[in-house]
Short mmCIF file of C-alpha atoms and ligand atoms in Angstrom, two decimals:
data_model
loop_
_atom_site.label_atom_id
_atom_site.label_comp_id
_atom_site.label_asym_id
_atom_site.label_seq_id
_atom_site.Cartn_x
_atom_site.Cartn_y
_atom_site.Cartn_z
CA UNK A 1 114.19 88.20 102.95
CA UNK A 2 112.34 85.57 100.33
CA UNK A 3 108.58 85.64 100.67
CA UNK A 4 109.11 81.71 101.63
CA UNK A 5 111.35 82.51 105.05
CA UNK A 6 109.25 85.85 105.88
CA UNK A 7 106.26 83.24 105.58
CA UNK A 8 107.96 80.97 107.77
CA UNK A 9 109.13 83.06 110.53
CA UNK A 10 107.16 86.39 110.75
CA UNK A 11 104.25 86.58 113.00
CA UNK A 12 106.16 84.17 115.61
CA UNK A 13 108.12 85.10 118.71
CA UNK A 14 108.64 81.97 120.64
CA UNK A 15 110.75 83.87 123.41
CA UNK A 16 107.74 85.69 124.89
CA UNK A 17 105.94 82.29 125.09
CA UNK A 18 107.77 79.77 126.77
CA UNK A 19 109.89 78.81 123.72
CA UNK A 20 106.22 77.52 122.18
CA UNK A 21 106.60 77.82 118.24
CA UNK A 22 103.23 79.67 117.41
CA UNK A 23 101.66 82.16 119.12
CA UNK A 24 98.83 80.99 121.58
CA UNK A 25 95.26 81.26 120.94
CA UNK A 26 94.25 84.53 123.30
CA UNK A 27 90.48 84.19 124.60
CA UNK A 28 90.19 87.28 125.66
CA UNK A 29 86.86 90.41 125.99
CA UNK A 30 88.62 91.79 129.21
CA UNK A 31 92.05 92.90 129.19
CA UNK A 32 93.00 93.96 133.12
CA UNK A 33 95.78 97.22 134.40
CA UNK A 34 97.45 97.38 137.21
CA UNK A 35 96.24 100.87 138.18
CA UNK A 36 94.48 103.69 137.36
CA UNK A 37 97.32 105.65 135.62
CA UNK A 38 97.78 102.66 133.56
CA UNK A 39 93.93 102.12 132.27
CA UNK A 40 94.04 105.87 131.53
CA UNK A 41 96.99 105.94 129.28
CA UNK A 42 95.84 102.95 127.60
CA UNK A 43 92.58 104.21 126.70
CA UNK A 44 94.54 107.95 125.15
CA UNK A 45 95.95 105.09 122.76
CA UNK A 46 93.47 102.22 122.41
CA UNK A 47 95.12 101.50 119.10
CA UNK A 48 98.40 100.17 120.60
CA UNK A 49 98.97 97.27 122.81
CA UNK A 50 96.11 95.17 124.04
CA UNK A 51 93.33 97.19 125.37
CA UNK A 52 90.06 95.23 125.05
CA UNK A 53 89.00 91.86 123.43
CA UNK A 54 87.19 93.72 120.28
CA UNK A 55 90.66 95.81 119.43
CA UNK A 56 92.83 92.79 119.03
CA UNK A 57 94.76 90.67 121.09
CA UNK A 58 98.47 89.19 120.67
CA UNK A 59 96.86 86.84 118.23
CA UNK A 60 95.06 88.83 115.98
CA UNK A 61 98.10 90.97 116.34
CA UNK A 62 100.70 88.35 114.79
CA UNK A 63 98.80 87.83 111.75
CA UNK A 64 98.16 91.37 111.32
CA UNK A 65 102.31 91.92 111.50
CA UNK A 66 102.89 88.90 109.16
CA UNK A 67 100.01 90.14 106.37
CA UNK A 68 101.57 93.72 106.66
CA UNK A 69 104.82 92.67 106.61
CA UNK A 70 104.46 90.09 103.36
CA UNK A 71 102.82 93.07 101.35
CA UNK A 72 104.94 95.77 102.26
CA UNK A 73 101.99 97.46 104.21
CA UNK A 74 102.16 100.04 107.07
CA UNK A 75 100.01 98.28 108.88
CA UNK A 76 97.11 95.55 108.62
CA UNK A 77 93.68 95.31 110.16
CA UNK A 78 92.31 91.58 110.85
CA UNK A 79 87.85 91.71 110.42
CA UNK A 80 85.95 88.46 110.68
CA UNK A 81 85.32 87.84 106.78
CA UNK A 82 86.41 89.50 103.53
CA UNK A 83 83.23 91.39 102.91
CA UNK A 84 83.41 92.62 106.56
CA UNK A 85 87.21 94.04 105.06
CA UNK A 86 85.31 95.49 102.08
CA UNK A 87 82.75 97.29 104.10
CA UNK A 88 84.85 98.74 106.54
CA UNK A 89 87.04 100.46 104.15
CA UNK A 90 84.07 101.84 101.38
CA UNK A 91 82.75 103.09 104.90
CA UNK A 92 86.13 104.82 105.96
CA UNK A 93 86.39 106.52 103.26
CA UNK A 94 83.20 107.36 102.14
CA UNK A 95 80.49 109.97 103.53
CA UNK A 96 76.87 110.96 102.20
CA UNK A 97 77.50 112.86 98.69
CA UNK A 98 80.36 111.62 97.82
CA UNK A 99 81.09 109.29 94.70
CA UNK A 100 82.96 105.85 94.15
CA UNK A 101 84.11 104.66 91.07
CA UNK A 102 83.67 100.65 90.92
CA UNK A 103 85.08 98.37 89.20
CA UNK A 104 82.19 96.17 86.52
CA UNK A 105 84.24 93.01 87.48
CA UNK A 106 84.11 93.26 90.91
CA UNK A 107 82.88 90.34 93.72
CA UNK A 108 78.97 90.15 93.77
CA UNK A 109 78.40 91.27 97.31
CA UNK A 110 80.51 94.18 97.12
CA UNK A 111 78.23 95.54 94.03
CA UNK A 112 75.06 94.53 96.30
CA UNK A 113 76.44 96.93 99.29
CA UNK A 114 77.02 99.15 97.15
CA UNK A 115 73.95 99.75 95.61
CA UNK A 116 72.63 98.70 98.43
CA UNK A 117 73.39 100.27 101.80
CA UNK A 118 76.11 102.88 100.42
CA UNK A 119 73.16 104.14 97.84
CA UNK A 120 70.58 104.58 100.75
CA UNK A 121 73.35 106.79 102.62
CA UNK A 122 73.76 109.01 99.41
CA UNK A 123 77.02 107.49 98.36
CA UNK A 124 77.03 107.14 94.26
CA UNK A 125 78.86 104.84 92.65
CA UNK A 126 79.72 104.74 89.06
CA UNK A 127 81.00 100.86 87.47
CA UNK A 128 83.84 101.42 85.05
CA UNK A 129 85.05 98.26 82.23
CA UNK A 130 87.99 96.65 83.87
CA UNK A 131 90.18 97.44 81.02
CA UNK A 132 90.11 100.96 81.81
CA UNK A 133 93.03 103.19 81.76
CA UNK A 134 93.61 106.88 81.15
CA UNK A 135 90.02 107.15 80.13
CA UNK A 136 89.01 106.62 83.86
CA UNK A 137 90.06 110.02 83.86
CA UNK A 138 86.83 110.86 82.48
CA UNK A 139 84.72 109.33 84.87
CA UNK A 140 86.23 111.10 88.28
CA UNK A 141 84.30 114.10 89.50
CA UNK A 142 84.98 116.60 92.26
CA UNK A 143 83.30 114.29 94.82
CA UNK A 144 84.65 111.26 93.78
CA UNK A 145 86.60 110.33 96.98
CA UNK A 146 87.68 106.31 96.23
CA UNK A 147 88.96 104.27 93.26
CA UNK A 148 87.78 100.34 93.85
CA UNK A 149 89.39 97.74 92.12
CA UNK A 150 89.63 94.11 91.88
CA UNK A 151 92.21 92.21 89.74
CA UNK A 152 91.92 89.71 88.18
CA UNK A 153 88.12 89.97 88.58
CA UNK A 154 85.51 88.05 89.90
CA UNK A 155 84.52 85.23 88.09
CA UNK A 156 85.98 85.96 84.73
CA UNK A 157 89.39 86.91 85.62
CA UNK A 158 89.97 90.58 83.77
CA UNK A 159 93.36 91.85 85.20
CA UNK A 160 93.29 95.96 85.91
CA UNK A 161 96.29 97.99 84.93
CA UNK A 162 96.86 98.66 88.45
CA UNK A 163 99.74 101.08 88.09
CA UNK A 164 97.94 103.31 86.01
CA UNK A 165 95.08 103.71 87.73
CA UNK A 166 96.91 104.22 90.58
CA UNK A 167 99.07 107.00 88.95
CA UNK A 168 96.04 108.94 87.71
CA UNK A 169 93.70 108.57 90.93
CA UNK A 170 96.68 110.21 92.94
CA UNK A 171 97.50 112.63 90.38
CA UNK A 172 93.88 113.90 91.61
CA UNK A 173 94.33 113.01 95.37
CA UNK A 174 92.42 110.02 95.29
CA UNK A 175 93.01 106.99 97.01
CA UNK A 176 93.35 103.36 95.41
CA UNK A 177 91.67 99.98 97.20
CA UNK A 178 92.40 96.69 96.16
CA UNK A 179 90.82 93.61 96.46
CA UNK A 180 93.48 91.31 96.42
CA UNK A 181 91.94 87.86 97.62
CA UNK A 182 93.12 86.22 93.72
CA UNK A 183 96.69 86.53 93.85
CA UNK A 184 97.52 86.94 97.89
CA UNK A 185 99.97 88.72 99.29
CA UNK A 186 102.54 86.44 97.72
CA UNK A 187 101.72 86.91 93.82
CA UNK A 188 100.80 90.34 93.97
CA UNK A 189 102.62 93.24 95.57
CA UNK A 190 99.76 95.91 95.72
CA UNK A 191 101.93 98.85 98.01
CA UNK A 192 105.30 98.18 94.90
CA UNK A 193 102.62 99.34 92.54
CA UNK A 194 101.00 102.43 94.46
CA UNK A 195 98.00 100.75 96.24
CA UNK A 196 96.60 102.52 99.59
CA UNK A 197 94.86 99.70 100.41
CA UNK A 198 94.75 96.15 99.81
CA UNK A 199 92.06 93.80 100.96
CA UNK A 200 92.17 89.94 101.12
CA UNK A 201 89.25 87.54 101.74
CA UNK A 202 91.94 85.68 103.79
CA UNK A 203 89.22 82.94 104.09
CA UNK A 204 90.22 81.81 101.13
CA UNK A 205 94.35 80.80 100.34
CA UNK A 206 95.13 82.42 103.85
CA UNK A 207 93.29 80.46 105.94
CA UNK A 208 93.73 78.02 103.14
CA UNK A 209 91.73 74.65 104.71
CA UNK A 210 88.16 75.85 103.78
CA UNK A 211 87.31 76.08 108.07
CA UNK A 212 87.39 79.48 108.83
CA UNK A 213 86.11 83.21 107.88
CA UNK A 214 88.42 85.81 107.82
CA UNK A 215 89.36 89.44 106.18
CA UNK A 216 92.33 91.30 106.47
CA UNK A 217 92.62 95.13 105.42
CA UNK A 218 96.42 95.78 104.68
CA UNK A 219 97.12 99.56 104.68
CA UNK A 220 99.78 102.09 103.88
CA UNK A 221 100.39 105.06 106.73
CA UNK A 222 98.59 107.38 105.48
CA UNK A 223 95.05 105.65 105.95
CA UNK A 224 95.75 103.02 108.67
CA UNK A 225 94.11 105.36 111.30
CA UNK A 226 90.84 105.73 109.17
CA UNK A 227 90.98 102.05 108.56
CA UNK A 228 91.51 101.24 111.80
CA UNK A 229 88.76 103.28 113.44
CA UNK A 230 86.42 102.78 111.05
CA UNK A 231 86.71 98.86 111.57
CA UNK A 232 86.65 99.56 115.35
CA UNK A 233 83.45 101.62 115.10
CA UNK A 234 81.55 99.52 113.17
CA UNK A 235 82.37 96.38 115.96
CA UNK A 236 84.39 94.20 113.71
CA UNK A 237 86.43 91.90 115.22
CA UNK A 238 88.13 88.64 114.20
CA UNK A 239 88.18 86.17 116.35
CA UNK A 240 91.65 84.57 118.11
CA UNK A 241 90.68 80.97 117.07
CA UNK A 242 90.59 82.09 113.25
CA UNK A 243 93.75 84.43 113.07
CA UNK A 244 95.55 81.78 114.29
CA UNK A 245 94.08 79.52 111.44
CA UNK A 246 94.86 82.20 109.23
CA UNK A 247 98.43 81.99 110.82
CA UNK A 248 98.55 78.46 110.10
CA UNK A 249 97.28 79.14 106.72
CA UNK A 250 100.61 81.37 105.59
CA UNK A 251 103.40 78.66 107.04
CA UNK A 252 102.32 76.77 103.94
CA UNK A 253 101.05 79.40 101.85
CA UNK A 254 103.92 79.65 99.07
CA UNK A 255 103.98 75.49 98.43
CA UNK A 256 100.19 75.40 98.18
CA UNK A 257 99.86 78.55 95.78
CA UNK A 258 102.61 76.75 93.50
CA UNK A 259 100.73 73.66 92.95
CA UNK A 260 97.26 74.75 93.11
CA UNK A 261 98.90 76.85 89.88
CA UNK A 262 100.55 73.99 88.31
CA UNK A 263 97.57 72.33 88.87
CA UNK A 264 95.32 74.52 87.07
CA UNK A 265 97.73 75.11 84.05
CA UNK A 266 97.49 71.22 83.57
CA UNK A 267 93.89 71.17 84.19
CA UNK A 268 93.44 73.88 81.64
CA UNK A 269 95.90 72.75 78.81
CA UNK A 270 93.84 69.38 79.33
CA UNK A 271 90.39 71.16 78.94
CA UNK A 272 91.26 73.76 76.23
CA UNK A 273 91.54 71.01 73.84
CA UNK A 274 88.45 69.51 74.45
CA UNK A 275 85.64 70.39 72.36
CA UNK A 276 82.95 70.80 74.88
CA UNK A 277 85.13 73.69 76.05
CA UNK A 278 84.83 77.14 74.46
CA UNK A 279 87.13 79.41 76.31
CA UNK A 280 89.22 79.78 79.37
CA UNK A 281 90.00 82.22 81.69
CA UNK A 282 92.55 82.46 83.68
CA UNK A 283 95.66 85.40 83.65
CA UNK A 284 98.74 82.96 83.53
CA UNK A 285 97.38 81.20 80.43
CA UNK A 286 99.52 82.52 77.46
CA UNK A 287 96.12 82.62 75.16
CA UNK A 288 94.36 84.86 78.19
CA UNK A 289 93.52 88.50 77.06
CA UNK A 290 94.97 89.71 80.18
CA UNK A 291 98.17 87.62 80.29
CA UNK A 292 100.49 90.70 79.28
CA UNK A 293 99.53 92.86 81.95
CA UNK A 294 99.70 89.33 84.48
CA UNK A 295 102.96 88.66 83.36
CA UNK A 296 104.46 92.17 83.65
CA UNK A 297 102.74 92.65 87.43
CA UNK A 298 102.06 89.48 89.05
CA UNK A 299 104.57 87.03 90.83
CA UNK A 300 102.54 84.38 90.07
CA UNK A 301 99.12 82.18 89.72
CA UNK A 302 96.52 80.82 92.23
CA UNK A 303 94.74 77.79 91.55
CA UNK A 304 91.05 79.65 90.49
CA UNK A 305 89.97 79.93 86.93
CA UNK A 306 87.19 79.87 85.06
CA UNK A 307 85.73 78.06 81.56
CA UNK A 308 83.12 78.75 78.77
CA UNK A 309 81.51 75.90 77.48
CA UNK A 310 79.62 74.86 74.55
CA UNK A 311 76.08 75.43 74.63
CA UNK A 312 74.42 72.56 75.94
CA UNK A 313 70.85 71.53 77.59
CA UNK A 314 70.22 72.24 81.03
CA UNK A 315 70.26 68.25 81.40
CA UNK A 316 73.80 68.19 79.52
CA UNK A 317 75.48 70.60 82.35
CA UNK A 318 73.66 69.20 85.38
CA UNK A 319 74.74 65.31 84.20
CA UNK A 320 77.95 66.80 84.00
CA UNK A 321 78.45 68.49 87.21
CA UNK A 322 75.98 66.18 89.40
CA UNK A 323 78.36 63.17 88.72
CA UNK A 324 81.37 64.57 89.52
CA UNK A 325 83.28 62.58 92.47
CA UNK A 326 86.19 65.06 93.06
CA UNK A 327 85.07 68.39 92.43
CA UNK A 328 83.02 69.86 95.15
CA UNK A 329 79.95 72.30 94.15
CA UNK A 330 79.90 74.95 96.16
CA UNK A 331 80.91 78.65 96.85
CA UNK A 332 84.02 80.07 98.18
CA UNK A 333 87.63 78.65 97.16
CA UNK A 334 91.16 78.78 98.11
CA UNK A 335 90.87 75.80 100.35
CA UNK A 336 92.65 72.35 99.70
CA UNK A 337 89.79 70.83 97.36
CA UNK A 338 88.68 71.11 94.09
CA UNK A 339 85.45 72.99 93.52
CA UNK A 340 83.64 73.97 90.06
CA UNK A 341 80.61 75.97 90.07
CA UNK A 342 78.26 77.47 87.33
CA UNK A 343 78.47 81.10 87.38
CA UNK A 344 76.52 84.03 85.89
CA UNK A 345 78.72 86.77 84.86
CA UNK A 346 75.64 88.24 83.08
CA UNK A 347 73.92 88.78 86.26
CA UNK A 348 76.54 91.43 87.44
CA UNK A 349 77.78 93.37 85.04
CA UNK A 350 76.06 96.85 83.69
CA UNK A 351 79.40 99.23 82.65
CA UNK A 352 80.12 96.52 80.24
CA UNK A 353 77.90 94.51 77.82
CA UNK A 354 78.21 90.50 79.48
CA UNK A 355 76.86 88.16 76.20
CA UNK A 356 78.00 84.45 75.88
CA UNK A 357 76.32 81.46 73.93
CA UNK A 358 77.37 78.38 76.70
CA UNK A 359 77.24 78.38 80.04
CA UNK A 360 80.37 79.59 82.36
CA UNK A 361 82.30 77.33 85.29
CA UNK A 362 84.49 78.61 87.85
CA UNK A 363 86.80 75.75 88.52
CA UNK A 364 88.77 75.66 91.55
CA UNK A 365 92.56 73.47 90.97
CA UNK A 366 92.60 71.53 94.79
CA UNK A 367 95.71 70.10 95.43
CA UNK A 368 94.41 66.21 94.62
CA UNK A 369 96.97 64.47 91.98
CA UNK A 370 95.89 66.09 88.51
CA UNK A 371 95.46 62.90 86.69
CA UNK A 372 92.81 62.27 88.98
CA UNK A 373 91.03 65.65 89.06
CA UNK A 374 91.32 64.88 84.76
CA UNK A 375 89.47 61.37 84.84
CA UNK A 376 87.06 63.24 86.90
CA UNK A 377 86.48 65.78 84.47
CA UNK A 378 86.50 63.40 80.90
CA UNK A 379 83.99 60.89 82.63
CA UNK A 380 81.72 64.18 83.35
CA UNK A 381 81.96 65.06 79.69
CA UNK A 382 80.71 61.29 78.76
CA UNK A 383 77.46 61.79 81.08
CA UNK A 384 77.81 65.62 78.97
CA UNK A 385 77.64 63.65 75.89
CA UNK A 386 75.70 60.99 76.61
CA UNK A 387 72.65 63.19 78.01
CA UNK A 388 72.52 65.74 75.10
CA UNK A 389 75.89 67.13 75.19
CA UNK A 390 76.50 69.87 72.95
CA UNK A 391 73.58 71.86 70.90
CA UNK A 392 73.99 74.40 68.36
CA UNK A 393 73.61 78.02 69.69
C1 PLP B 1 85.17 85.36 98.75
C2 PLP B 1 85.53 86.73 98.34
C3 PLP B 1 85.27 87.81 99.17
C4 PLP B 1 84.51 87.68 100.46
O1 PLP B 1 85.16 86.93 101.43
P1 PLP B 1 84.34 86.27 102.65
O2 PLP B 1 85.40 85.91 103.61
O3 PLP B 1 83.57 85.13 102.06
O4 PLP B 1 83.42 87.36 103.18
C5 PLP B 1 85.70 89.05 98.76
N1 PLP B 1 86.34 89.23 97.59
C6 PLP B 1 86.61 88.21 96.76
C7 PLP B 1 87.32 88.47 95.48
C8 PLP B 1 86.21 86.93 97.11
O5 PLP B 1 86.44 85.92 96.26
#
């Protein structure tokens, strides 16, 4: 089945609810059985059916069955945010003494837990350059017990050569996680290229309207348990009214992705030629150092990218991005708007020097006409030019 009719139809089973399209919304904490026989064979398998509101109910259940299903997982595990998905699985694999190996390009928070909380518990972690291969090798040591990756990266876009990594870390018994949030379930296949897990900030293209928080944890069968009851240990729980947003989210999932990445090809053929703008970033542009590995992996583009531009005054960049009309400023993406944001790649990066003469954007594509979102942008480089604009670095 296409990814466009599994989106369409799995997670749905209108003969067990009156004939009612989508699943309902289940408010549920207690979940009653008819006897005593029946309570006590539930709770021998608490991780089947629906058991208690905190486990899951036939909500959180369809969207679990329609993430799996999309990605080729065993299994998923719905949380109430993306970090929340993070967390859980650095925790379910990880004990005190044991090492992780971290990728330098990875989301902010994730670095912050992990030198963070996972440091406090005696859990070391070691950042490796994104463009590692083979020589990853080098940095695995007898108590290194997960590989973390993140492709492309956070807020520069570095795609990870997946496959090898992947073929190595097992080679040593290691498992692989993923965070997937960039590309989705749809543009990036993590189980086809030997992924154990693969995590998705489904706040962002899943849920897809920019009104809910949401993680999902999709899993192969060999670590769904661990997943599972690490997620159920720690108390996460998603709630009913936001799987079902997140269920909402996939029906359109496939026609948003494709023109939030038309979108940003336009927006970024328009940009790379002006002269206020340095570089881009972003894996499906031909000129992007990771575009080889992006074309030979990926399925496709989301709508996230990000710019460097020319070094400017502090008055230059704020009379550019305080005027903007259509581009929102503020964090998170993967919703229906257009968002830019300055960002700091400097501030989290230590495997890997991080030097740059302008200042960096993260520009979210929305799915607004593009001519707009372009007048938008060229009467933001006016007030750019007119306050200062560009300065010699
Ligand atoms: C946003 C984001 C997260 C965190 O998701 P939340 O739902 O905001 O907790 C994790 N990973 C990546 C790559 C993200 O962009």
């Amino acid at each position: 089945m296409h990814d466009e009719t599994a989106l369409t139809h799995f997670g749905r089973d209108p003969a067990r609810f009156d004939g009612v399209v989508n699943p309902p919304v289940y408010r549920a904490s207690t979940v009653l059985f008819p006897n005593l026989a029946a309570l006590e064979a539930a709770s021998r398998q608490p991780f089947t059916g629906t058991y208690y509101g905190r486990f899951g109910t036939p909500t959180t259940f369809a969207l679990e069955e329609a993430m799996a299903a999309l990605e080729g997982a065993h299994r998923a595990v719905a949380v109430e945010s993306g970090l929340a998905a993070i967390t859980t699985t650095l925790l379910a694999f990880l004990e005190p003494g044991d090492h992780l190996l971290m990728v330098d390009t990875v989301y902010g928070p994730t670095r912050f837990f992990c030198d963070g909380l996972l440091a406090r518990m005696g859990i070391s972690t070691t950042y490796y350059a994104s463009d590692s291969g083979a020589d990853l090798a080098g940095l695995i040591r007898p108590e290194t017990r997960l590989i973390f990756t993140e492709s492309p990266g956070s807020l520069t876009f570095e795609v990870q050569d997946i496959p090898a990594i992947c073929q190595l870390a097992h080679a040593r018994g290691i498992p692989v996680a993923l965070d997937n949030t960039w590309a989705t379930p749809l543009h990036f296949k993590a189980f086809d290229h030997g992924v154990d897990v693969s995590i998705h900030a489904a706040t962002k293209y899943v849920v897809g309207h920019a009104d809910a928080m949401l993680g999902i944890i999709n899993v192969n069968a060999a670590h769904h348990e661990r997943i599972k009851k690490a997620a159920v240990a720690l108390g996460h729980c998603a709630g009913s009214e936001e799987c079902a947003l997140g269920l909402r989210g996939l029906r359109t999932l496939a026609v948003r992705l494709a023109r939030h990445q038309a979108t940003a090809l336009t927006l970024i053929e328009w940009l790379s030629a002006r002269p206020e703008v340095r570089y881009v970033r972003y894996p499906a542009w031909p000129q992007d150092p990771g575009h080889g590995l992006w074309q030979r992996d990926f399925c496709g583009a989301s709508g996230l990218f990000a710019i460097e531009m020319a070094p400017c005054t502090p008055e230059a960049l704020a009379a550019f991005v305080d005027g903007l009309t259509l581009f929102g400023l503020g964090y998170s993406w993967g919703g229906f708007e257009s968002l830019l944001l300055p960002v700091h790649p400097e501030h989290t990066r230590t495997a890997t020097a991080w030097t740059t003469a302008g200042p960096w954007l993260r520009v979210h594509a929305g799915l607004e006409a593009p001519a707009d979102l372009i007048n938008d942008l060229a009467a933001g480089f006016e007030r750019w030019n007119r306050a200062g604009g560009t300065v010699d670095s």
